């Protein structure tokens, strides 16, 4: 009996260590999104540069596009910004910005200072549309197909590797159909 009293805590501790090791080996950027394969949430938001105009999900129907969630206060957004600028210059796919929980004047100033890679940027001041998209934090990027269905979600900054190996091949495939 004494043997089991000593062994049981050791077995529990070893089991916890195994689960911890498995958890630490996972990539936090690969959190599965329940929205993959489902229609993008409906939205109607004012544009950043022309607040009297709105953009809706339906305005983007018929084309493959990226939704990039960003903010002027986001440090990681600065990391991906040069890649988004290159992507915009290549004219491969329209990129829509979602200025998330940001003051519009600060968003406009940030884009003026750093360059504007977005065909249009919309303002999600209270973060409700971001919540509808399941945004964990900024930046996040979604690939949306011609029918308005979310096909991919990038958590964290877009990297050259994710752009070349995942995002652009998917965009090209979706543009063919």
Tab-separated table of C-alpha atoms in Angstrom:
chain	number	residue	atom	x	y	z
A	1	UNK	CA	0.000	0.000	0.000
A	2	UNK	CA	2.850	2.368	0.855
A	3	UNK	CA	4.341	1.718	-2.585
A	4	UNK	CA	1.174	3.003	-4.360
A	5	UNK	CA	1.036	6.097	-2.166
A	6	UNK	CA	4.508	6.996	-3.372
A	7	UNK	CA	3.972	5.943	-6.973
A	8	UNK	CA	0.626	7.673	-7.574
A	9	UNK	CA	1.935	11.272	-7.191
A	10	UNK	CA	4.899	10.371	-9.389
A	11	UNK	CA	2.590	9.024	-12.134
A	12	UNK	CA	0.378	12.131	-11.931
A	13	UNK	CA	3.441	14.400	-12.113
A	14	UNK	CA	4.848	12.487	-15.111
A	15	UNK	CA	1.473	12.704	-16.892
A	16	UNK	CA	1.332	16.464	-16.316
A	17	UNK	CA	4.871	16.828	-17.672
A	18	UNK	CA	3.903	14.941	-20.833
A	19	UNK	CA	0.875	17.198	-21.421
A	20	UNK	CA	2.997	20.300	-20.772
A	21	UNK	CA	5.663	19.122	-23.223
A	22	UNK	CA	3.027	18.386	-25.884
A	23	UNK	CA	1.389	21.782	-25.334
A	24	UNK	CA	4.667	23.657	-25.605
A	25	UNK	CA	5.493	21.928	-28.878
A	26	UNK	CA	2.378	23.380	-30.565
A	27	UNK	CA	2.589	26.525	-32.695
A	28	UNK	CA	0.286	29.196	-31.208
A	29	UNK	CA	-0.165	30.705	-34.688
A	30	UNK	CA	-1.908	27.538	-35.806
A	31	UNK	CA	-4.975	27.946	-33.625
A	32	UNK	CA	-7.807	26.482	-35.696
A	33	UNK	CA	-10.548	28.951	-36.519
A	34	UNK	CA	-14.147	27.763	-36.475
A	35	UNK	CA	-14.820	30.246	-39.303
A	36	UNK	CA	-12.642	28.467	-41.890
A	37	UNK	CA	-15.001	27.227	-44.599
A	38	UNK	CA	-17.839	29.460	-43.417
A	39	UNK	CA	-19.103	32.780	-44.812
A	40	UNK	CA	-17.274	35.845	-43.572
A	41	UNK	CA	-19.348	37.746	-41.033
A	42	UNK	CA	-21.472	40.493	-42.467
A	43	UNK	CA	-20.293	44.044	-41.790
A	44	UNK	CA	-20.885	47.617	-42.868
A	45	UNK	CA	-18.165	49.956	-41.612
A	46	UNK	CA	-17.042	53.472	-42.417
A	47	UNK	CA	-13.846	53.770	-44.416
A	48	UNK	CA	-10.853	55.278	-42.666
A	49	UNK	CA	-10.070	57.936	-45.269
A	50	UNK	CA	-13.652	58.817	-46.188
A	51	UNK	CA	-15.849	58.318	-43.094
A	52	UNK	CA	-19.031	59.155	-45.051
A	53	UNK	CA	-18.478	56.044	-47.203
A	54	UNK	CA	-19.005	52.501	-45.981
A	55	UNK	CA	-17.683	49.148	-47.087
A	56	UNK	CA	-19.624	45.923	-46.672
A	57	UNK	CA	-18.705	42.286	-47.080
A	58	UNK	CA	-21.011	42.166	-50.103
A	59	UNK	CA	-18.963	44.908	-51.814
A	60	UNK	CA	-16.094	42.391	-51.979
A	61	UNK	CA	-18.123	39.514	-53.453
A	62	UNK	CA	-16.833	38.092	-56.725
A	63	UNK	CA	-13.171	38.574	-55.876
A	64	UNK	CA	-10.590	36.892	-53.682
A	65	UNK	CA	-9.351	39.328	-51.037
A	66	UNK	CA	-7.409	39.595	-47.814
A	67	UNK	CA	-8.692	41.178	-44.630
A	68	UNK	CA	-5.777	42.403	-42.534
A	69	UNK	CA	-6.648	43.385	-38.959
A	70	UNK	CA	-4.263	46.099	-37.780
A	71	UNK	CA	-3.981	49.111	-35.455
A	72	UNK	CA	-1.701	52.103	-35.066
A	73	UNK	CA	-0.831	50.980	-31.515
A	74	UNK	CA	0.162	47.456	-32.665
A	75	UNK	CA	3.900	46.803	-32.497
A	76	UNK	CA	3.680	43.541	-34.488
A	77	UNK	CA	1.824	45.348	-37.270
A	78	UNK	CA	5.034	47.268	-37.944
A	79	UNK	CA	6.819	43.939	-38.511
A	80	UNK	CA	4.461	42.784	-41.277
A	81	UNK	CA	3.903	46.207	-42.835
A	82	UNK	CA	6.787	46.093	-45.371
A	83	UNK	CA	5.469	42.758	-46.697
A	84	UNK	CA	1.966	44.188	-47.028
A	85	UNK	CA	3.425	47.151	-48.936
A	86	UNK	CA	5.184	44.733	-51.338
A	87	UNK	CA	1.970	42.764	-51.732
A	88	UNK	CA	0.035	45.936	-52.531
A	89	UNK	CA	2.627	46.953	-55.163
A	90	UNK	CA	2.380	43.522	-56.791
A	91	UNK	CA	-1.380	43.987	-57.263
A	92	UNK	CA	-1.833	40.228	-56.733
A	93	UNK	CA	-4.819	40.465	-54.407
A	94	UNK	CA	-6.811	43.337	-52.887
A	95	UNK	CA	-5.989	43.900	-49.240
A	96	UNK	CA	-8.668	45.424	-47.029
A	97	UNK	CA	-7.519	46.817	-43.696
A	98	UNK	CA	-9.614	46.579	-40.548
A	99	UNK	CA	-8.385	49.307	-38.199
A	100	UNK	CA	-9.175	47.548	-34.927
A	101	UNK	CA	-9.999	49.374	-31.673
A	102	UNK	CA	-8.122	52.431	-32.844
A	103	UNK	CA	-8.778	56.147	-33.086
A	104	UNK	CA	-9.369	56.946	-36.776
A	105	UNK	CA	-7.088	59.989	-36.705
A	106	UNK	CA	-4.262	57.870	-35.294
A	107	UNK	CA	-4.868	55.169	-37.923
A	108	UNK	CA	-4.747	57.756	-40.728
A	109	UNK	CA	-1.569	59.299	-39.324
A	110	UNK	CA	0.076	55.876	-39.016
A	111	UNK	CA	-0.695	55.025	-42.657
A	112	UNK	CA	0.532	58.437	-43.829
A	113	UNK	CA	3.800	57.896	-41.990
A	114	UNK	CA	4.370	54.229	-42.921
A	115	UNK	CA	2.604	53.895	-46.274
A	116	UNK	CA	-0.821	52.526	-47.092
A	117	UNK	CA	-0.954	48.960	-48.428
A	118	UNK	CA	-4.752	48.784	-48.289
A	119	UNK	CA	-7.128	49.189	-51.186
A	120	UNK	CA	-9.428	50.477	-48.465
A	121	UNK	CA	-9.262	50.434	-44.704
A	122	UNK	CA	-12.367	50.317	-42.535
A	123	UNK	CA	-12.774	51.429	-38.932
A	124	UNK	CA	-13.808	48.950	-36.226
A	125	UNK	CA	-13.582	51.377	-33.320
A	126	UNK	CA	-15.404	49.209	-30.775
A	127	UNK	CA	-14.016	45.885	-32.034
A	128	UNK	CA	-17.383	44.230	-32.726
A	129	UNK	CA	-16.560	43.175	-36.281
A	130	UNK	CA	-13.215	41.850	-35.066
A	131	UNK	CA	-15.062	39.772	-32.493
A	132	UNK	CA	-17.373	38.462	-35.231
A	133	UNK	CA	-14.267	37.365	-37.155
A	134	UNK	CA	-12.861	35.675	-34.034
A	135	UNK	CA	-9.899	38.023	-33.748
A	136	UNK	CA	-7.605	37.085	-30.854
A	137	UNK	CA	-5.374	40.125	-31.285
A	138	UNK	CA	-3.660	42.159	-33.942
A	139	UNK	CA	-2.380	41.570	-36.488
A	140	UNK	CA	-4.451	38.825	-38.051
A	141	UNK	CA	-5.085	38.196	-41.730
A	142	UNK	CA	-7.902	36.327	-43.447
A	143	UNK	CA	-8.141	35.016	-47.010
A	144	UNK	CA	-11.713	35.323	-48.300
A	145	UNK	CA	-12.833	33.673	-51.543
A	146	UNK	CA	-15.106	34.985	-54.313
A	147	UNK	CA	-18.221	33.670	-52.564
A	148	UNK	CA	-17.307	35.442	-49.318
A	149	UNK	CA	-16.113	32.294	-47.526
A	150	UNK	CA	-13.109	32.458	-45.193
A	151	UNK	CA	-10.453	30.034	-46.452
A	152	UNK	CA	-7.455	30.846	-44.237
A	153	UNK	CA	-6.549	32.714	-41.067
A	154	UNK	CA	-3.057	33.927	-40.174
A	155	UNK	CA	-2.630	34.734	-36.495
A	156	UNK	CA	0.186	37.172	-35.864
A	157	UNK	CA	2.264	39.030	-38.414
A	158	UNK	CA	2.341	37.870	-42.015
A	159	UNK	CA	5.845	36.593	-42.711
A	160	UNK	CA	7.627	36.086	-46.016
A	161	UNK	CA	7.340	32.342	-45.425
A	162	UNK	CA	3.595	32.368	-44.678
A	163	UNK	CA	2.996	34.652	-47.651
A	164	UNK	CA	5.015	32.497	-50.082
A	165	UNK	CA	4.035	29.050	-48.803
A	166	UNK	CA	0.432	29.472	-47.679
A	167	UNK	CA	-1.311	32.736	-48.502
A	168	UNK	CA	-0.284	33.432	-52.110
A	169	UNK	CA	-0.627	29.829	-53.345
A	170	UNK	CA	-4.119	29.725	-51.828
A	171	UNK	CA	-5.016	33.101	-53.369
A	172	UNK	CA	-3.864	31.938	-56.818
A	173	UNK	CA	-5.837	28.706	-56.500
A	174	UNK	CA	-8.980	30.568	-55.422
A	175	UNK	CA	-8.627	33.126	-58.211
A	176	UNK	CA	-8.713	30.309	-60.799
A	177	UNK	CA	-12.121	29.075	-59.665
